PDB file of C-alpha atoms in Angstrom:
ATOM      1  CA  UNK A   5      -7.266  -1.306  77.804  1.00 39.00           C
ATOM      2  CA  UNK A   6      -7.314  -3.169  81.158  1.00 38.00           C
ATOM      3  CA  UNK A   7      -4.091  -1.010  82.301  1.00 39.00           C
ATOM      4  CA  UNK A   8      -6.281   2.524  81.244  1.00 41.00           C
ATOM      5  CA  UNK A   9      -8.869   1.140  83.242  1.00 36.00           C
ATOM      6  CA  UNK A  10      -6.745   0.272  86.771  1.00 38.00           C
ATOM      7  CA  UNK A  11      -5.194   4.009  85.885  1.00 42.00           C
ATOM      8  CA  UNK A  12      -8.633   5.425  86.390  1.00 45.00           C
ATOM      9  CA  UNK A  13      -8.705   3.395  90.049  1.00 45.00           C
ATOM     10  CA  UNK A  14      -8.501   6.420  92.683  1.00 56.00           C
ATOM     11  CA  UNK A  15      -5.928   5.751  95.028  1.00 59.00           C
ATOM     12  CA  UNK A  16      -6.258   5.294  98.967  1.00 58.00           C
ATOM     13  CA  UNK A  17      -5.995   8.511  99.837  1.00 60.00           C
ATOM     14  CA  UNK A  18      -8.658   9.403  97.656  1.00 56.00           C
ATOM     15  CA  UNK A  19     -10.668   6.419  98.352  1.00 57.00           C
ATOM     16  CA  UNK A  20     -10.076   7.537 102.428  1.00 62.00           C
ATOM     17  CA  UNK A  21     -10.770  11.470 102.216  1.00 59.00           C
ATOM     18  CA  UNK A  22     -14.284  10.477 100.077  1.00 65.00           C
ATOM     19  CA  UNK A  23     -15.021   7.087 101.820  1.00 76.00           C
ATOM     20  CA  UNK A  24     -14.738   8.149 105.523  1.00 87.00           C
ATOM     21  CA  UNK A  25     -16.878  11.155 105.782  1.00 89.00           C
ATOM     22  CA  UNK A  26     -19.935   9.167 103.244  1.00 90.00           C
ATOM     23  CA  UNK A  27     -19.409   6.274 105.626  1.00 91.00           C
ATOM     24  CA  UNK A  28     -20.350   8.714 108.888  1.00 94.00           C
ATOM     25  CA  UNK A  29     -22.858  10.580 106.915  1.00 93.00           C
ATOM     26  CA  UNK A  30     -24.507   7.425 105.844  1.00 92.00           C
ATOM     27  CA  UNK A  31     -24.362   5.677 108.988  1.00 92.00           C
ATOM     28  CA  UNK A  32     -25.954   8.583 110.558  1.00 93.00           C
ATOM     29  CA  UNK A  33     -28.751   9.283 108.282  1.00 91.00           C
ATOM     30  CA  UNK A  34     -29.388   5.508 108.714  1.00 88.00           C
ATOM     31  CA  UNK A  35     -29.648   5.654 112.575  1.00 87.00           C
ATOM     32  CA  UNK A  36     -31.895   8.949 111.766  1.00 86.00           C
ATOM     33  CA  UNK A  37     -34.182   7.160 109.536  1.00 82.00           C
ATOM     34  CA  UNK A  38     -34.226   3.201 109.919  1.00 72.00           C
ATOM     35  CA  UNK A  39     -34.226   1.987 106.219  1.00 73.00           C
ATOM     36  CA  UNK A  40     -30.907   2.717 105.163  1.00 73.00           C
ATOM     37  CA  UNK A  41     -29.015  -0.983 105.781  1.00 79.00           C
ATOM     38  CA  UNK A  42     -25.976   0.623 108.134  1.00 85.00           C
ATOM     39  CA  UNK A  43     -25.309  -2.376 108.916  1.00 84.00           C
ATOM     40  CA  UNK A  44     -24.299  -3.832 105.104  1.00 84.00           C
ATOM     41  CA  UNK A  45     -22.439  -0.028 104.944  1.00 87.00           C
ATOM     42  CA  UNK A  46     -19.904  -0.810 107.462  1.00 90.00           C
ATOM     43  CA  UNK A  47     -19.216  -4.397 106.082  1.00 86.00           C
ATOM     44  CA  UNK A  48     -18.803  -3.015 102.805  1.00 87.00           C
ATOM     45  CA  UNK A  49     -16.303  -0.373 104.690  1.00 88.00           C
ATOM     46  CA  UNK A  50     -14.272  -2.779 106.500  1.00 88.00           C
ATOM     47  CA  UNK A  51     -13.875  -4.806 103.161  1.00 85.00           C
ATOM     48  CA  UNK A  52     -12.530  -2.099 101.280  1.00 85.00           C
ATOM     49  CA  UNK A  53     -10.137  -1.483 104.569  1.00 84.00           C
ATOM     50  CA  UNK A  54      -9.306  -4.537 104.586  1.00 82.00           C
ATOM     51  CA  UNK A  55      -7.474  -4.605 101.050  1.00 78.00           C
ATOM     52  CA  UNK A  56      -5.769  -0.985 101.930  1.00 79.00           C
ATOM     53  CA  UNK A  57      -1.940  -1.059 102.857  1.00 72.00           C
ATOM     54  CA  UNK A  58      -2.713   1.603 105.426  1.00 78.00           C
ATOM     55  CA  UNK A  59      -2.477  -0.529 108.428  1.00 77.00           C
ATOM     56  CA  UNK A  60      -4.849   1.786 110.672  1.00 87.00           C
ATOM     57  CA  UNK A  61      -7.684   1.610 107.759  1.00 89.00           C
ATOM     58  CA  UNK A  62      -9.929  -0.893 109.875  1.00 90.00           C
ATOM     59  CA  UNK A  63      -9.627   0.954 112.908  1.00 93.00           C
ATOM     60  CA  UNK A  64     -10.907   4.457 111.320  1.00 93.00           C
ATOM     61  CA  UNK A  65     -13.811   2.262 109.937  1.00 93.00           C
ATOM     62  CA  UNK A  66     -14.719   0.820 113.445  1.00 95.00           C
ATOM     63  CA  UNK A  67     -14.029   4.837 114.686  1.00 95.00           C
ATOM     64  CA  UNK A  68     -16.175   6.313 111.929  1.00 95.00           C
ATOM     65  CA  UNK A  69     -18.844   3.676 112.375  1.00 95.00           C
ATOM     66  CA  UNK A  70     -19.235   3.448 115.929  1.00 96.00           C
ATOM     67  CA  UNK A  71     -19.095   7.477 116.219  1.00 96.00           C
ATOM     68  CA  UNK A  72     -21.866   7.647 113.508  1.00 95.00           C
ATOM     69  CA  UNK A  73     -24.149   5.102 115.303  1.00 94.00           C
ATOM     70  CA  UNK A  74     -24.350   6.851 118.580  1.00 96.00           C
ATOM     71  CA  UNK A  75     -24.490  10.471 116.892  1.00 96.00           C
ATOM     72  CA  UNK A  76     -27.391   9.636 115.142  1.00 93.00           C
ATOM     73  CA  UNK A  77     -28.912   7.455 118.311  1.00 93.00           C
ATOM     74  CA  UNK A  78     -28.405  10.231 120.372  1.00 94.00           C
ATOM     75  CA  UNK A  79     -30.023  12.614 117.828  1.00 92.00           C
ATOM     76  CA  UNK A  80     -33.201  10.400 117.376  1.00 89.00           C
ATOM     77  CA  UNK A  81     -33.282   9.778 121.299  1.00 90.00           C
ATOM     78  CA  UNK A  82     -33.159  13.761 121.861  1.00 89.00           C
ATOM     79  CA  UNK A  83     -35.995  14.490 118.960  1.00 84.00           C
ATOM     80  CA  UNK A  84     -37.938  12.041 120.722  1.00 82.00           C
ATOM     81  CA  UNK A  85     -37.407  13.284 124.058  1.00 82.00           C
ATOM     82  CA  UNK A  86     -38.564  16.313 122.983  1.00 78.00           C
ATOM     83  CA  UNK A  87     -42.031  14.949 121.347  1.00 72.00           C
ATOM     84  CA  UNK A  88     -42.702  12.990 125.059  1.00 66.00           C
ATOM     85  CA  UNK A  89     -42.735  16.471 126.672  1.00 64.00           C
ATOM     86  CA  UNK A  90     -43.962  18.361 123.791  1.00 63.00           C
ATOM     87  CA  UNK A  91     -47.614  19.586 124.312  1.00 56.00           C
ATOM     88  CA  UNK A  92     -49.126  18.094 121.401  1.00 53.00           C
ATOM     89  CA  UNK A  93     -46.570  15.245 121.068  1.00 51.00           C
ATOM     90  CA  UNK A  94     -44.324  14.711 117.671  1.00 56.00           C
ATOM     91  CA  UNK A  95     -44.645  13.001 114.878  1.00 64.00           C
ATOM     92  CA  UNK A  96     -41.048  11.500 115.481  1.00 57.00           C
ATOM     93  CA  UNK A  97     -42.023   9.565 118.305  1.00 62.00           C
ATOM     94  CA  UNK A  98     -45.873   8.716 116.327  1.00 63.00           C
ATOM     95  CA  UNK A  99     -43.547   7.287 113.928  1.00 61.00           C
ATOM     96  CA  UNK A 100     -41.454   5.289 115.965  1.00 58.00           C
ATOM     97  CA  UNK A 101     -44.393   3.897 118.123  1.00 62.00           C
ATOM     98  CA  UNK A 102     -46.361   2.761 114.708  1.00 63.00           C
ATOM     99  CA  UNK A 103     -43.190   1.086 114.139  1.00 58.00           C
ATOM    100  CA  UNK A 104     -43.041  -1.024 117.637  1.00 58.00           C
ATOM    101  CA  UNK A 105     -45.490  -3.626 118.031  1.00 57.00           C
ATOM    102  CA  UNK A 106     -47.681  -3.395 121.381  1.00 61.00           C
ATOM    103  CA  UNK A 107     -46.969  -6.938 122.590  1.00 58.00           C
ATOM    104  CA  UNK A 108     -42.927  -6.305 121.942  1.00 59.00           C
ATOM    105  CA  UNK A 109     -42.995  -2.584 123.508  1.00 60.00           C
ATOM    106  CA  UNK A 110     -44.261  -3.853 126.828  1.00 61.00           C
ATOM    107  CA  UNK A 111     -42.378  -7.122 126.911  1.00 62.00           C
ATOM    108  CA  UNK A 112     -38.916  -5.109 126.078  1.00 62.00           C
ATOM    109  CA  UNK A 113     -40.128  -2.346 128.620  1.00 65.00           C
ATOM    110  CA  UNK A 114     -40.010  -5.124 131.275  1.00 64.00           C
ATOM    111  CA  UNK A 115     -36.297  -6.445 130.377  1.00 67.00           C
ATOM    112  CA  UNK A 116     -35.133  -2.489 129.760  1.00 71.00           C
ATOM    113  CA  UNK A 117     -36.115  -2.363 133.655  1.00 62.00           C
ATOM    114  CA  UNK A 118     -33.751  -5.267 134.683  1.00 63.00           C
ATOM    115  CA  UNK A 119     -30.998  -5.196 132.642  1.00 67.00           C
ATOM    116  CA  UNK A 120     -30.967  -1.614 130.759  1.00 70.00           C
ATOM    117  CA  UNK A 121     -26.929  -1.687 129.274  1.00 74.00           C
ATOM    118  CA  UNK A 122     -27.263  -5.125 127.866  1.00 80.00           C
ATOM    119  CA  UNK A 123     -30.815  -4.396 126.418  1.00 80.00           C
ATOM    120  CA  UNK A 124     -29.374  -1.852 124.444  1.00 82.00           C
ATOM    121  CA  UNK A 125     -26.792  -3.988 123.057  1.00 83.00           C
ATOM    122  CA  UNK A 126     -28.835  -6.527 121.987  1.00 81.00           C
ATOM    123  CA  UNK A 127     -30.954  -3.863 120.420  1.00 79.00           C
ATOM    124  CA  UNK A 128     -28.259  -2.531 118.097  1.00 82.00           C
ATOM    125  CA  UNK A 129     -27.389  -6.422 117.006  1.00 79.00           C
ATOM    126  CA  UNK A 130     -31.241  -7.779 116.484  1.00 78.00           C
ATOM    127  CA  UNK A 131     -32.721  -6.561 113.007  1.00 70.00           C
ATOM    128  CA  UNK A 132     -35.934  -4.325 114.067  1.00 70.00           C
ATOM    129  CA  UNK A 133     -34.832  -4.074 117.605  1.00 75.00           C
ATOM    130  CA  UNK A 134     -33.344  -0.794 118.276  1.00 82.00           C
ATOM    131  CA  UNK A 135     -36.524   1.219 117.670  1.00 79.00           C
ATOM    132  CA  UNK A 136     -38.966  -0.815 120.153  1.00 78.00           C
ATOM    133  CA  UNK A 137     -35.772  -0.092 122.764  1.00 82.00           C
ATOM    134  CA  UNK A 138     -35.875   3.062 122.121  1.00 83.00           C
ATOM    135  CA  UNK A 139     -39.325   3.737 122.297  1.00 81.00           C
ATOM    136  CA  UNK A 140     -39.473   1.603 125.218  1.00 79.00           C
ATOM    137  CA  UNK A 141     -36.986   4.181 126.902  1.00 83.00           C
ATOM    138  CA  UNK A 142     -38.662   7.281 125.686  1.00 82.00           C
ATOM    139  CA  UNK A 143     -42.202   6.348 127.514  1.00 75.00           C
ATOM    140  CA  UNK A 144     -39.820   4.886 130.433  1.00 75.00           C
ATOM    141  CA  UNK A 145     -38.870   8.405 131.147  1.00 77.00           C
ATOM    142  CA  UNK A 146     -34.957   7.407 130.695  1.00 82.00           C
ATOM    143  CA  UNK A 147     -32.819  10.371 130.754  1.00 86.00           C
ATOM    144  CA  UNK A 148     -30.820  11.187 127.651  1.00 89.00           C
ATOM    145  CA  UNK A 149     -27.638  11.170 129.654  1.00 90.00           C
ATOM    146  CA  UNK A 150     -28.625   7.515 131.007  1.00 87.00           C
ATOM    147  CA  UNK A 151     -29.073   6.503 127.685  1.00 90.00           C
ATOM    148  CA  UNK A 152     -26.113   7.722 126.148  1.00 91.00           C
ATOM    149  CA  UNK A 153     -24.157   5.339 128.833  1.00 89.00           C
ATOM    150  CA  UNK A 154     -25.934   2.513 127.872  1.00 88.00           C
ATOM    151  CA  UNK A 155     -25.911   3.567 124.124  1.00 92.00           C
ATOM    152  CA  UNK A 156     -21.744   3.541 123.989  1.00 93.00           C
ATOM    153  CA  UNK A 157     -21.352  -0.271 124.252  1.00 92.00           C
ATOM    154  CA  UNK A 158     -24.149  -0.925 121.901  1.00 91.00           C
ATOM    155  CA  UNK A 159     -22.585   1.476 119.087  1.00 93.00           C
ATOM    156  CA  UNK A 160     -18.565  -0.320 119.548  1.00 94.00           C
ATOM    157  CA  UNK A 161     -20.506  -3.872 119.665  1.00 92.00           C
ATOM    158  CA  UNK A 162     -22.585  -2.980 116.914  1.00 92.00           C
ATOM    159  CA  UNK A 163     -19.736  -1.433 114.884  1.00 93.00           C
ATOM    160  CA  UNK A 164     -16.951  -4.660 115.676  1.00 93.00           C
ATOM    161  CA  UNK A 165     -19.197  -7.324 115.003  1.00 89.00           C
ATOM    162  CA  UNK A 166     -20.607  -6.071 111.078  1.00 88.00           C
ATOM    163  CA  UNK A 167     -16.653  -4.900 110.422  1.00 91.00           C
ATOM    164  CA  UNK A 168     -15.912  -8.783 111.460  1.00 89.00           C
ATOM    165  CA  UNK A 169     -18.498  -9.676 108.829  1.00 85.00           C
ATOM    166  CA  UNK A 170     -16.748  -7.576 106.153  1.00 83.00           C
ATOM    167  CA  UNK A 171     -13.424  -8.766 107.331  1.00 86.00           C
ATOM    168  CA  UNK A 172     -14.238 -12.388 106.981  1.00 84.00           C
ATOM    169  CA  UNK A 173     -15.568 -11.875 103.170  1.00 78.00           C
ATOM    170  CA  UNK A 174     -12.661  -9.430 102.222  1.00 72.00           C
ATOM    171  CA  UNK A 175     -10.033 -12.263 103.610  1.00 72.00           C
ATOM    172  CA  UNK A 176     -12.078 -14.633 101.142  1.00 68.00           C
ATOM    173  CA  UNK A 177     -10.786 -13.564  98.201  1.00 59.00           C
ATOM    174  CA  UNK A 178      -7.797 -11.094  96.419  1.00 64.00           C
ATOM    175  CA  UNK A 179     -10.242  -9.073  94.946  1.00 62.00           C
ATOM    176  CA  UNK A 180     -12.273  -6.603  97.020  1.00 60.00           C
ATOM    177  CA  UNK A 181     -15.515  -6.533  94.899  1.00 53.00           C
ATOM    178  CA  UNK A 182     -15.822 -10.253  95.662  1.00 59.00           C
ATOM    179  CA  UNK A 183     -15.254  -9.910  99.499  1.00 60.00           C
ATOM    180  CA  UNK A 184     -17.804  -6.962  98.750  1.00 64.00           C
ATOM    181  CA  UNK A 185     -20.828  -9.652  97.743  1.00 65.00           C
ATOM    182  CA  UNK A 186     -19.936 -12.140 100.428  1.00 62.00           C
ATOM    183  CA  UNK A 187     -20.294  -9.444 102.809  1.00 61.00           C
ATOM    184  CA  UNK A 188     -23.331  -8.347 101.519  1.00 64.00           C
ATOM    185  CA  UNK A 189     -24.378 -11.473 101.455  1.00 68.00           C
ATOM    186  CA  UNK A 190     -23.402 -12.633 104.943  1.00 65.00           C
ATOM    187  CA  UNK A 191     -25.091  -9.272 106.302  1.00 64.00           C
ATOM    188  CA  UNK A 192     -28.198  -9.637 104.733  1.00 61.00           C
ATOM    189  CA  UNK A 193     -28.375 -13.473 105.996  1.00 63.00           C
ATOM    190  CA  UNK A 194     -27.856 -12.155 109.385  1.00 60.00           C
ATOM    191  CA  UNK A 195     -30.619  -9.481 109.542  1.00 59.00           C
ATOM    192  CA  UNK A 196     -32.824 -11.395 108.014  1.00 53.00           C
ATOM    193  CA  UNK A 197     -32.133 -14.905 109.896  1.00 49.00           C
ATOM    194  CA  UNK A 198     -34.189 -13.652 113.114  1.00 50.00           C
ATOM    195  CA  UNK A 199     -37.299 -12.744 111.019  1.00 51.00           C
ATOM    196  CA  UNK A 200     -37.183 -15.826 109.446  1.00 48.00           C
ATOM    197  CA  UNK A 201     -36.681 -17.982 112.588  1.00 45.00           C
ATOM    198  CA  UNK A 202     -39.667 -16.062 114.108  1.00 50.00           C
ATOM    199  CA  UNK A 203     -42.078 -17.371 110.898  1.00 54.00           C
ATOM    200  CA  UNK A 204     -41.232 -20.776 110.834  1.00 54.00           C
ATOM    201  CA  UNK A 205     -41.969 -21.046 114.479  1.00 53.00           C
ATOM    202  CA  UNK A 206     -44.966 -19.062 114.225  1.00 53.00           C
ATOM    203  CA  UNK A 207     -45.646 -21.870 111.189  1.00 50.00           C
ATOM    204  CA  UNK A 208     -45.242 -24.539 113.541  1.00 51.00           C
TER     205      UNK A 208
END
C-alpha cells in the first residue's frame, strides 16, 4: 500500500514544471490583491526545493518569487498612477486609501522624502506595510521608474527573507511536509509579531 502511494508521488521534474508557474502566478496575484499570503507561499516552496536533488531549485524559487513580486508591485503601482491622473479617480486607488490609516500615511510620506529606498524595502518586510507606502508614493507623485528602482531591492530582500524561513523549516526534518508546517508556523509568527507588539503597547 505504501509503495503504491510512493509511486503516485510526482517526480521532481513534474513538481518543478507545475510548481514554478503556480508560484509565479500566486505571488503576482498576492501582490495585486493584498489578501493572498505570499510569504507563506515562498516559504513553502523553499521547503520543497530544499529537499529536491536539483542544486538550483532554491535559486529558481528565489528568482521566480522576486520577479513575480516585482511584476505585481509594478502592475499595482501603474494602475494606481492611472487612478491618480484620471478625472474621476480609480476604484483601485480608493481601495488602497481605505486600507491605509491616515496617521500612518502621513508618517510614511515624511519618511519617504528622506529614505525612499530603505522605506520601500522595509514596507515589503513589515506585514501590512506595503500598501501605505505604495499609497504614499502615489499621492506624492513618485514616477513609475523611480518606484521600480526602489522596488527591485525590496522584492529581492523580501524573497530572500521568506526563503530563509523555508530553508530553516526544511532543514529541521527529513520529511518535507513537516518542514512545510514549521515554515508556515514561522511565517505566520513573523507576520503577526508586529501587530501583536502594537496591541501590547497600546494596551499598556
